[in-house]
Amino acid sequence: AYFIPRDKMTARHYIFLSVFFISISVGIYSALNLISGSLGDKLKFYAELDVHSENIKSLFVIGIIKRSLILIMLFFFGKTYFRCSINMYYLNIYLFGFGLYLTTYLISPDMGVRLGAYFLIFDTVIVSRLVLANANTLNRITIVFLFSIVALYKIYTYVIIDTYVYQSIIKQLQLF
């Protein structure tokens, strides 16, 4: 994240990042088609694993909504958030991960999610700093509530997948 601006980004930064994301997207797509042989077949299989899923577009939109919630909370509750200069840097890193997700998901959902996942931890950092920046208790409760809903949704979507077998402590102790 050395090349990500620490201050407020200008139009030039946004243009540069847009070209960068499009180049990454085209580069990945081209690399998948250029590599041949056994390795090329394996990479294409991996890249196209979820592409033929019937709900890929809805999953993409849900991912955008989950990631946009941070931006919406900043819009409504972030008046004092940007007083601390490091907060802008955290937001820029988060936006970089969001851009990676947007540009690579439709090429390969697994790749898009995994490339963007490295930057998702910053949503927790941004929300915690947003709570600290707000003096209004009702705003703080609203921010924590909204973020908790997203976190619980993420946990729920992983728990219902049959591939993963989760054991809860309640089930282990046989309390219910």
Coordinates of N, CA, C and O in Angstrom, one line a residue:
A1 N 0.8 -1.2 0.0 CA 0.0 0.0 0.0 C 0.9 1.3 0.0 O 0.4 2.3 0.4
Y2 N 2.1 1.1 -0.4 CA 3.0 2.3 -0.4 C 2.6 3.3 -1.4 O 2.8 4.5 -1.2
F3 N 2.0 2.9 -2.5 CA 1.7 3.9 -3.6 C 0.3 4.5 -3.4 O -0.1 5.4 -4.2
I4 N -0.4 4.1 -2.4 CA -1.8 4.6 -2.2 C -1.6 6.0 -1.4 O -0.9 6.1 -0.4
P5 N -2.2 7.0 -1.9 CA -2.1 8.3 -1.3 C -2.5 8.4 0.1 O -3.5 7.8 0.5
R6 N -1.8 9.1 0.9 CA -2.1 9.2 2.4 C -3.1 10.4 2.6 O -3.8 10.4 3.6
D7 N -3.2 11.3 1.6 CA -4.1 12.4 1.8 C -5.3 12.2 0.9 O -5.5 11.2 0.2
K8 N -6.2 13.2 0.8 CA -7.3 13.2 0.0 C -6.9 13.0 -1.5 O -6.0 13.7 -1.9
M9 N -7.6 12.1 -2.2 CA -7.2 11.8 -3.6 C -7.8 12.9 -4.5 O -8.9 13.3 -4.3
T10 N -7.0 13.2 -5.5 CA -7.4 14.2 -6.5 C -8.0 13.4 -7.7 O -8.0 12.2 -7.8
A11 N -8.5 14.2 -8.6 CA -9.0 13.6 -9.9 C -7.9 12.8 -10.6 O -8.2 11.8 -11.2
R12 N -6.7 13.3 -10.5 CA -5.6 12.6 -11.2 C -5.4 11.2 -10.5 O -5.1 10.3 -11.2
H13 N -5.5 11.2 -9.2 CA -5.3 9.9 -8.5 C -6.4 8.9 -9.0 O -6.2 7.7 -9.2
Y14 N -7.7 9.4 -9.1 CA -8.8 8.5 -9.5 C -8.6 8.0 -10.9 O -8.9 6.9 -11.2
I15 N -8.1 8.9 -11.8 CA -7.9 8.5 -13.2 C -6.8 7.4 -13.2 O -6.9 6.4 -13.9
F16 N -5.7 7.7 -12.5 CA -4.6 6.7 -12.4 C -5.1 5.4 -11.9 O -4.7 4.3 -12.4
L17 N -5.8 5.4 -10.8 CA -6.3 4.1 -10.2 C -7.3 3.4 -11.2 O -7.3 2.2 -11.2
S18 N -8.1 4.2 -11.9 CA -9.0 3.5 -12.8 C -8.3 2.8 -13.9 O -8.6 1.7 -14.3
V19 N -7.2 3.5 -14.5 CA -6.4 2.9 -15.5 C -5.7 1.7 -14.9 O -5.6 0.6 -15.6
F20 N -5.2 1.8 -13.7 CA -4.5 0.7 -13.0 C -5.4 -0.5 -12.9 O -5.1 -1.7 -13.2
F21 N -6.7 -0.3 -12.4 CA -7.6 -1.4 -12.2 C -8.0 -2.1 -13.6 O -8.1 -3.3 -13.7
I22 N -8.2 -1.2 -14.6 CA -8.6 -1.8 -15.9 C -7.4 -2.6 -16.4 O -7.6 -3.7 -17.0
S23 N -6.2 -2.1 -16.2 CA -5.0 -2.8 -16.7 C -4.8 -4.1 -16.0 O -4.5 -5.1 -16.6
I24 N -5.1 -4.1 -14.7 CA -5.0 -5.4 -13.9 C -6.0 -6.4 -14.5 O -5.7 -7.6 -14.7
S25 N -7.2 -5.9 -14.7 CA -8.3 -6.8 -15.2 C -8.0 -7.3 -16.6 O -8.1 -8.5 -16.8
V26 N -7.5 -6.5 -17.5 CA -7.2 -6.9 -18.8 C -5.9 -7.9 -18.7 O -5.9 -8.9 -19.4
G27 N -5.0 -7.5 -17.9 CA -3.8 -8.3 -17.7 C -4.1 -9.7 -17.2 O -3.6 -10.7 -17.7
I28 N -5.0 -9.8 -16.2 CA -5.3 -11.2 -15.7 C -6.1 -12.0 -16.8 O -5.8 -13.1 -17.0
Y29 N -7.0 -11.3 -17.5 CA -7.7 -12.0 -18.5 C -6.8 -12.5 -19.6 O -6.9 -13.6 -20.1
S30 N -5.9 -11.6 -20.0 CA -4.9 -12.0 -21.1 C -4.0 -13.1 -20.6 O -3.7 -14.0 -21.4
A31 N -3.5 -13.0 -19.4 CA -2.6 -14.0 -18.9 C -3.3 -15.4 -18.8 O -2.6 -16.4 -19.1
L32 N -4.5 -15.4 -18.5 CA -5.3 -16.7 -18.4 C -5.4 -17.3 -19.8 O -5.4 -18.5 -20.0
N33 N -5.5 -16.5 -20.8 CA -5.6 -17.0 -22.2 C -4.2 -17.3 -22.8 O -4.1 -18.1 -23.8
L34 N -3.1 -16.7 -22.4 CA -1.8 -16.9 -22.9 C -1.1 -18.2 -22.4 O -0.3 -18.8 -23.1
I35 N -1.4 -18.5 -21.1 CA -0.7 -19.6 -20.5 C -1.3 -20.9 -21.1 O -2.5 -21.1 -21.0
S36 N -0.5 -21.8 -21.6 CA -1.0 -23.0 -22.1 C -0.5 -24.2 -21.4 O 0.3 -24.1 -20.4
G37 N -0.9 -25.3 -21.8 CA -0.5 -26.6 -21.1 C -1.3 -26.9 -19.9 O -2.4 -26.4 -19.7
S38 N -0.7 -27.7 -19.1 CA -1.4 -28.2 -17.9 C -1.7 -27.0 -16.9 O -2.7 -26.9 -16.3
L39 N -0.7 -26.2 -16.7 CA -0.8 -25.0 -15.9 C -1.9 -24.1 -16.4 O -2.8 -23.6 -15.6
G40 N -2.0 -23.8 -17.7 CA -3.0 -23.0 -18.2 C -4.4 -23.6 -18.0 O -5.3 -22.8 -17.7
D41 N -4.5 -24.9 -18.2 CA -5.8 -25.5 -18.0 C -6.3 -25.4 -16.6 O -7.4 -25.1 -16.3
K42 N -5.3 -25.6 -15.6 CA -5.7 -25.5 -14.2 C -6.1 -24.0 -13.9 O -7.0 -23.8 -13.1
L43 N -5.3 -23.0 -14.4 CA -5.7 -21.7 -14.1 C -7.0 -21.3 -14.7 O -7.8 -20.6 -14.1
K44 N -7.3 -21.7 -15.9 CA -8.6 -21.4 -16.5 C -9.7 -22.1 -15.7 O -10.8 -21.5 -15.6
F45 N -9.5 -23.3 -15.3 CA -10.5 -24.0 -14.5 C -10.8 -23.2 -13.2 O -11.9 -23.0 -12.8
Y46 N -9.7 -22.8 -12.5 CA -9.9 -22.1 -11.3 C -10.6 -20.7 -11.5 O -11.5 -20.3 -10.8
A47 N -10.2 -20.1 -12.6 CA -10.8 -18.7 -12.9 C -12.2 -18.9 -13.3 O -13.0 -18.0 -13.0
E48 N -12.6 -19.9 -13.9 CA -14.0 -20.1 -14.4 C -14.9 -21.0 -13.5 O -16.0 -21.3 -13.9
L49 N -14.4 -21.3 -12.3 CA -15.1 -22.2 -11.4 C -16.5 -21.7 -11.1 O -17.4 -22.4 -11.2
D50 N -16.6 -20.4 -10.7 CA -17.9 -19.9 -10.3 C -18.5 -19.0 -11.4 O -19.6 -18.5 -11.2
V51 N -17.9 -18.8 -12.5 CA -18.4 -17.9 -13.6 C -19.7 -18.4 -14.1 O -20.6 -17.6 -14.5
H52 N -19.9 -19.7 -14.2 CA -21.1 -20.2 -14.8 C -22.2 -20.4 -13.7 O -23.2 -21.0 -14.0
S53 N -22.0 -19.9 -12.6 CA -23.0 -20.0 -11.5 C -24.2 -19.1 -11.9 O -24.1 -18.0 -12.5
E54 N -25.4 -19.6 -11.6 CA -26.6 -18.9 -12.0 C -26.8 -17.6 -11.3 O -27.6 -16.7 -11.7
N55 N -26.2 -17.5 -10.1 CA -26.5 -16.2 -9.3 C -25.3 -15.4 -9.2 O -25.1 -14.7 -8.2
I56 N -24.4 -15.4 -10.1 CA -23.1 -14.6 -10.1 C -23.4 -13.1 -10.0 O -22.7 -12.4 -9.3
K57 N -24.4 -12.7 -10.8 CA -24.6 -11.2 -10.8 C -25.2 -10.8 -9.5 O -24.9 -9.7 -9.0
S58 N -26.1 -11.6 -8.9 CA -26.7 -11.2 -7.6 C -25.7 -11.2 -6.5 O -25.7 -10.4 -5.7
L59 N -24.7 -12.2 -6.6 CA -23.7 -12.2 -5.6 C -22.7 -11.0 -5.7 O -22.2 -10.5 -4.7
F60 N -22.5 -10.6 -7.0 CA -21.7 -9.4 -7.2 C -22.3 -8.2 -6.7 O -21.7 -7.4 -6.0
V61 N -23.6 -8.0 -6.9 CA -24.4 -6.9 -6.4 C -24.4 -6.9 -4.8 O -24.2 -5.9 -4.2
I62 N -24.6 -8.1 -4.2 CA -24.6 -8.2 -2.8 C -23.2 -7.8 -2.2 O -23.1 -7.0 -1.2
G63 N -22.1 -8.2 -2.9 CA -20.8 -7.8 -2.5 C -20.6 -6.3 -2.6 O -19.9 -5.7 -1.7
I64 N -21.1 -5.7 -3.6 CA -21.0 -4.2 -3.8 C -21.8 -3.5 -2.7 O -21.3 -2.6 -2.1
I65 N -23.0 -4.0 -2.3 CA -23.8 -3.4 -1.3 C -23.1 -3.5 0.1 O -23.0 -2.6 0.8
K66 N -22.5 -4.7 0.4 CA -21.8 -4.9 1.6 C -20.6 -4.0 1.8 O -20.4 -3.4 2.8
R67 N -19.9 -3.8 0.7 CA -18.7 -2.9 0.7 C -19.1 -1.5 0.7 O -18.4 -0.6 1.2
S68 N -20.2 -1.1 0.1 CA -20.7 0.3 0.0 C -21.2 0.8 1.3 O -21.3 2.0 1.5
L69 N -21.6 -0.1 2.2 CA -22.2 0.3 3.4 C -21.3 1.2 4.2 O -21.7 2.1 4.9
I70 N -20.0 0.9 4.2 CA -19.0 1.7 4.9 C -19.0 3.1 4.3 O -18.9 4.1 5.0
L71 N -19.1 3.2 3.0 CA -19.1 4.5 2.3 C -20.3 5.3 2.7 O -20.3 6.5 2.9
I72 N -21.5 4.6 2.8 CA -22.7 5.2 3.1 C -22.7 5.7 4.6 O -23.1 6.9 4.9
M73 N -22.1 4.9 5.5 CA -22.0 5.3 6.9 C -21.0 6.6 7.0 O -21.3 7.5 7.8
L74 N -20.0 6.6 6.2 CA -19.1 7.7 6.2 C -19.8 9.0 5.7 O -19.6 10.1 6.2
F75 N -20.7 8.8 4.7 CA -21.4 10.0 4.1 C -22.3 10.6 5.2 O -22.4 11.8 5.3
F76 N -23.0 9.7 6.0 CA -24.0 10.2 6.9 C -23.4 10.6 8.3 O -23.9 11.5 9.0
F77 N -22.3 9.8 8.7 CA -21.8 10.0 10.0 C -20.4 10.5 10.1 O -19.8 10.6 11.2
G78 N -19.8 10.8 8.9 CA -18.4 11.1 8.9 C -17.9 12.5 8.9 O -16.9 12.8 8.4
K79 N -18.8 13.4 9.4 CA -18.4 14.8 9.4 C -17.1 15.1 10.2 O -16.3 15.9 9.8
T80 N -16.9 14.4 11.3 CA -15.7 14.6 12.1 C -14.6 13.5 11.8 O -13.5 13.6 12.4
Y81 N -15.0 12.5 11.0 CA -14.0 11.4 10.8 C -12.7 11.9 10.1 O -11.7 11.4 10.4
F82 N -12.8 12.8 9.2 CA -11.6 13.2 8.4 C -10.8 14.3 9.1 O -9.8 14.8 8.5
R83 N -11.1 14.6 10.3 CA -10.2 15.5 11.1 C -8.9 14.9 11.4 O -7.9 15.6 11.5
C84 N -8.8 13.6 11.5 CA -7.5 12.9 11.8 C -7.0 12.5 10.4 O -7.7 11.8 9.6
S85 N -5.8 12.8 10.1 CA -5.3 12.6 8.7 C -5.1 11.1 8.4 O -5.2 10.7 7.2
I86 N -4.8 10.3 9.3 CA -4.6 8.9 9.1 C -5.9 8.2 8.6 O -5.9 7.2 7.8
N87 N -7.0 8.7 9.0 CA -8.3 8.2 8.5 C -8.5 8.2 7.0 O -9.1 7.3 6.4
M88 N -8.0 9.3 6.4 CA -8.1 9.3 4.9 C -7.3 8.2 4.3 O -7.7 7.6 3.3
Y89 N -6.1 7.9 4.9 CA -5.3 6.8 4.4 C -6.0 5.5 4.5 O -6.0 4.7 3.5
Y90 N -6.7 5.3 5.6 CA -7.4 4.0 5.8 C -8.5 3.9 4.7 O -8.8 2.8 4.2
L91 N -9.2 5.0 4.5 CA -10.3 5.0 3.5 C -9.7 4.7 2.1 O -10.3 4.0 1.3
N92 N -8.6 5.3 1.8 CA -8.0 5.1 0.4 C -7.6 3.7 0.3 O -7.7 3.1 -0.8
I93 N -7.0 3.0 1.3 CA -6.7 1.6 1.2 C -8.0 0.8 1.0 O -8.0 -0.1 0.2
Y94 N -9.0 1.1 1.7 CA -10.3 0.4 1.6 C -10.8 0.6 0.2 O -11.3 -0.4 -0.4
L95 N -10.8 1.8 -0.4 CA -11.2 2.0 -1.7 C -10.4 1.3 -2.8 O -10.9 0.8 -3.8
F96 N -9.1 1.1 -2.5 CA -8.3 0.4 -3.4 C -8.7 -1.1 -3.5 O -8.9 -1.7 -4.5
G97 N -9.0 -1.7 -2.3 CA -9.5 -3.1 -2.3 C -10.9 -3.2 -2.9 O -11.2 -4.2 -3.6
F98 N -11.7 -2.2 -2.7 CA -13.0 -2.2 -3.4 C -12.9 -2.1 -4.9 O -13.6 -2.9 -5.6
G99 N -11.9 -1.3 -5.4 CA -11.7 -1.3 -6.8 C -11.2 -2.6 -7.4 O -11.6 -3.0 -8.4
L100 N -10.3 -3.3 -6.6 CA -9.8 -4.6 -7.1 C -11.0 -5.6 -7.1 O -11.1 -6.4 -8.1
Y101 N -11.9 -5.5 -6.2 CA -13.0 -6.4 -6.2 C -13.9 -6.1 -7.4 O -14.3 -7.0 -8.1
L102 N -14.2 -4.8 -7.7 CA -15.1 -4.5 -8.8 C -14.5 -4.9 -10.1 O -15.3 -5.3 -11.0
T103 N -13.2 -4.8 -10.3 CA -12.6 -5.0 -11.6 C -12.3 -6.5 -11.9 O -12.1 -6.9 -13.0
T104 N -12.2 -7.3 -10.8 CA -11.7 -8.7 -11.1 C -12.8 -9.7 -10.8 O -12.7 -10.8 -11.2
Y105 N -13.9 -9.3 -10.1 CA -14.9 -10.3 -9.8 C -15.6 -11.0 -11.0 O -15.8 -12.2 -11.0
L106 N -15.9 -10.2 -12.0 CA -16.6 -10.8 -13.1 C -15.7 -11.6 -14.0 O -16.2 -12.4 -14.8
I107 N -14.4 -11.4 -13.9 CA -13.5 -12.3 -14.6 C -13.4 -13.6 -13.9 O -13.5 -14.7 -14.5
S108 N -13.2 -13.6 -12.6 CA -13.2 -14.8 -11.7 C -13.7 -14.4 -10.3 O -13.0 -13.7 -9.6
P109 N -14.9 -14.9 -10.0 CA -15.4 -14.5 -8.6 C -14.4 -14.9 -7.5 O -14.2 -14.1 -6.6
D110 N -13.8 -16.0 -7.6 CA -12.8 -16.4 -6.5 C -11.7 -15.5 -6.4 O -11.3 -15.0 -5.4
M111 N -11.2 -15.1 -7.6 CA -10.0 -14.2 -7.6 C -10.4 -12.8 -7.2 O -9.7 -12.2 -6.4
G112 N -11.6 -12.3 -7.6 CA -12.0 -11.0 -7.2 C -12.2 -10.9 -5.7 O -11.8 -9.9 -5.1
V113 N -12.9 -11.9 -5.1 CA -13.1 -11.9 -3.7 C -11.8 -12.0 -2.9 O -11.5 -11.3 -1.9
R114 N -10.9 -12.9 -3.4 CA -9.6 -13.1 -2.7 C -8.7 -11.9 -2.8 O -8.0 -11.5 -1.8
L115 N -8.7 -11.2 -3.9 CA -7.8 -10.0 -4.1 C -8.4 -8.9 -3.2 O -7.6 -8.1 -2.6
G116 N -9.7 -8.7 -3.2 CA -10.3 -7.7 -2.4 C -10.3 -8.0 -0.9 O -10.4 -7.0 -0.1
A117 N -10.2 -9.2 -0.5 CA -10.3 -9.6 0.9 C -9.2 -9.1 1.7 O -9.4 -8.8 2.9
Y118 N -8.0 -8.9 1.2 CA -6.9 -8.4 1.9 C -7.1 -7.0 2.5 O -6.5 -6.6 3.5
F119 N -8.0 -6.3 1.9 CA -8.3 -4.9 2.2 C -9.6 -4.8 3.1 O -9.9 -3.7 3.5
L120 N -10.3 -5.9 3.2 CA -11.6 -5.8 4.0 C -11.4 -5.5 5.5 O -12.3 -5.1 6.1
I121 N -10.2 -5.9 6.0 CA -10.0 -5.6 7.4 C -10.1 -4.1 7.7 O -10.4 -3.7 8.8
F122 N -9.9 -3.3 6.7 CA -9.9 -1.9 6.9 C -11.4 -1.4 7.2 O -11.6 -0.3 7.7
D123 N -12.4 -2.2 6.8 CA -13.7 -1.8 7.1 C -13.9 -1.8 8.7 O -14.6 -0.9 9.2
T124 N -13.3 -2.7 9.3 CA -13.3 -2.7 10.8 C -12.6 -1.5 11.4 O -13.1 -0.9 12.3
V125 N -11.4 -1.2 10.8 CA -10.7 -0.1 11.3 C -11.4 1.2 11.1 O -11.5 2.1 12.0
I126 N -12.0 1.4 9.9 CA -12.8 2.6 9.6 C -14.0 2.7 10.5 O -14.3 3.8 11.0
V127 N -14.7 1.6 10.7 CA -15.9 1.7 11.5 C -15.5 2.0 13.0 O -16.2 2.9 13.6
S128 N -14.5 1.4 13.5 CA -14.1 1.7 14.9 C -13.6 3.2 15.0 O -14.0 3.9 16.0
R129 N -12.9 3.7 14.0 CA -12.5 5.1 14.1 C -13.7 6.0 13.9 O -13.7 7.2 14.4
L130 N -14.7 5.6 13.1 CA -15.9 6.4 12.9 C -16.7 6.5 14.2 O -17.2 7.5 14.5
V131 N -16.7 5.4 14.9 CA -17.4 5.4 16.2 C -16.7 6.4 17.2 O -17.3 7.1 17.9
L132 N -15.4 6.3 17.2 CA -14.6 7.2 18.0 C -14.8 8.7 17.6 O -14.7 9.6 18.5
A133 N -14.9 8.9 16.4 CA -15.0 10.3 15.9 C -16.4 10.9 16.2 O -16.5 12.1 16.1
N134 N -17.4 10.1 16.4 CA -18.7 10.6 16.7 C -19.0 10.7 18.2 O -18.8 9.8 18.9
A135 N -19.4 11.9 18.6 CA -19.7 12.2 20.0 C -21.2 11.8 20.3 O -21.5 11.4 21.5
N136 N -22.0 11.8 19.3 CA -23.4 11.5 19.5 C -23.6 10.0 19.8 O -23.3 9.1 18.9
T137 N -24.2 9.6 20.9 CA -24.4 8.2 21.3 C -25.3 7.5 20.3 O -25.1 6.3 20.0
L138 N -26.4 8.2 19.9 CA -27.3 7.5 18.9 C -26.6 7.2 17.6 O -26.8 6.1 17.0
N139 N -25.7 8.1 17.1 CA -24.9 7.8 15.9 C -24.0 6.6 16.1 O -23.9 5.8 15.3
R140 N -23.4 6.5 17.3 CA -22.5 5.4 17.6 C -23.3 4.1 17.6 O -22.8 3.1 17.0
I141 N -24.4 4.1 18.2 CA -25.2 2.9 18.3 C -25.7 2.5 16.9 O -25.6 1.3 16.5
T142 N -26.1 3.5 16.1 CA -26.5 3.2 14.7 C -25.3 2.6 13.9 O -25.5 1.6 13.1
I143 N -24.2 3.1 14.0 CA -23.0 2.7 13.3 C -22.7 1.2 13.7 O -22.5 0.4 12.8
V144 N -22.6 0.9 14.9 CA -22.3 -0.4 15.4 C -23.4 -1.4 15.0 O -23.1 -2.5 14.6
F145 N -24.7 -0.9 15.0 CA -25.8 -1.8 14.6 C -25.7 -2.2 13.1 O -25.8 -3.3 12.8
L146 N -25.4 -1.2 12.3 CA -25.3 -1.4 10.8 C -24.2 -2.4 10.5 O -24.3 -3.3 9.7
F147 N -23.0 -2.1 11.1 CA -21.9 -2.9 10.9 C -22.1 -4.3 11.4 O -21.6 -5.3 10.8
S148 N -22.8 -4.5 12.5 CA -23.1 -5.8 13.1 C -24.0 -6.6 12.2 O -23.8 -7.8 12.1
I149 N -24.9 -5.9 11.6 CA -25.8 -6.6 10.6 C -25.0 -7.2 9.5 O -25.2 -8.4 9.1
V150 N -24.1 -6.4 8.9 CA -23.2 -6.9 7.8 C -22.3 -8.1 8.3 O -22.2 -9.1 7.6
A151 N -21.8 -7.9 9.5 CA -20.9 -9.0 10.0 C -21.7 -10.3 10.3 O -21.2 -11.4 9.9
L152 N -22.9 -10.2 10.8 CA -23.7 -11.3 11.1 C -24.1 -12.0 9.8 O -24.2 -13.2 9.7
Y153 N -24.4 -11.2 8.8 CA -24.8 -11.7 7.4 C -23.6 -12.5 6.9 O -23.8 -13.6 6.3
K154 N -22.4 -12.0 7.0 CA -21.2 -12.7 6.5 C -21.0 -14.0 7.2 O -20.8 -15.0 6.6
I155 N -21.2 -14.0 8.5 CA -21.1 -15.3 9.3 C -22.2 -16.2 8.9 O -21.9 -17.4 8.6
Y156 N -23.4 -15.7 8.7 CA -24.5 -16.6 8.4 C -24.3 -17.3 7.0 O -24.6 -18.5 6.8
T157 N -23.8 -16.5 6.0 CA -23.6 -17.0 4.7 C -22.6 -18.1 4.7 O -22.6 -19.0 3.8
Y158 N -21.6 -18.1 5.6 CA -20.6 -19.1 5.6 C -21.1 -20.3 6.4 O -20.7 -21.4 6.1
V159 N -21.9 -20.1 7.4 CA -22.4 -21.2 8.2 C -23.4 -22.1 7.4 O -23.4 -23.3 7.6
I160 N -24.1 -21.5 6.5 CA -25.1 -22.3 5.7 C -24.5 -23.1 4.6 O -25.2 -24.0 4.0
I161 N -23.2 -22.9 4.3 CA -22.6 -23.7 3.2 C -22.3 -25.1 3.7 O -21.7 -25.3 4.7
D162 N -22.8 -26.0 2.9 CA -22.6 -27.4 3.3 C -21.2 -27.9 3.3 O -20.8 -28.9 4.0
T163 N -20.3 -27.2 2.5 CA -18.9 -27.6 2.5 C -18.2 -27.5 3.8 O -17.4 -28.3 4.2
Y164 N -18.6 -26.4 4.6 CA -18.0 -26.2 5.9 C -18.9 -26.7 7.0 O -20.1 -26.4 7.0
V165 N -18.3 -27.5 7.8 CA -19.1 -28.1 9.0 C -18.6 -27.3 10.2 O -17.5 -27.5 10.7
Y166 N -19.5 -26.5 10.7 CA -19.2 -25.7 11.9 C -19.8 -26.4 13.1 O -21.0 -26.9 13.1
Q167 N -19.1 -26.4 14.2 CA -19.6 -26.9 15.5 C -19.6 -25.8 16.5 O -18.6 -25.1 16.7
S168 N -20.8 -25.5 17.0 CA -20.8 -24.4 18.0 C -20.6 -25.0 19.4 O -20.7 -26.2 19.6
I169 N -20.2 -24.1 20.3 CA -19.9 -24.5 21.7 C -21.2 -25.0 22.3 O -21.2 -25.9 23.2
I170 N -22.3 -24.5 21.9 CA -23.6 -24.9 22.5 C -23.9 -26.3 22.1 O -24.4 -27.2 22.9
K171 N -23.6 -26.6 20.8 CA -23.8 -28.0 20.3 C -22.9 -29.0 21.0 O -23.2 -30.1 21.3
Q172 N -21.6 -28.5 21.2 CA -20.6 -29.4 21.9 C -21.0 -29.7 23.3 O -20.8 -30.8 23.8
L173 N -21.6 -28.7 24.0 CA -21.9 -28.9 25.4 C -23.3 -29.6 25.5 O -23.7 -30.0 26.6
Q174 N -24.0 -29.7 24.4 CA -25.4 -30.3 24.4 C -26.3 -29.6 25.4 O -27.0 -30.3 26.1
L175 N -26.3 -28.3 25.3 CA -27.2 -27.5 26.2 C -28.6 -27.5 25.7 O -29.5 -27.4 26.4
F176 N -28.7 -27.6 24.4 CA -30.0 -27.5 23.8 C -30.3 -28.8 22.9 O -29.5 -29.3 22.3

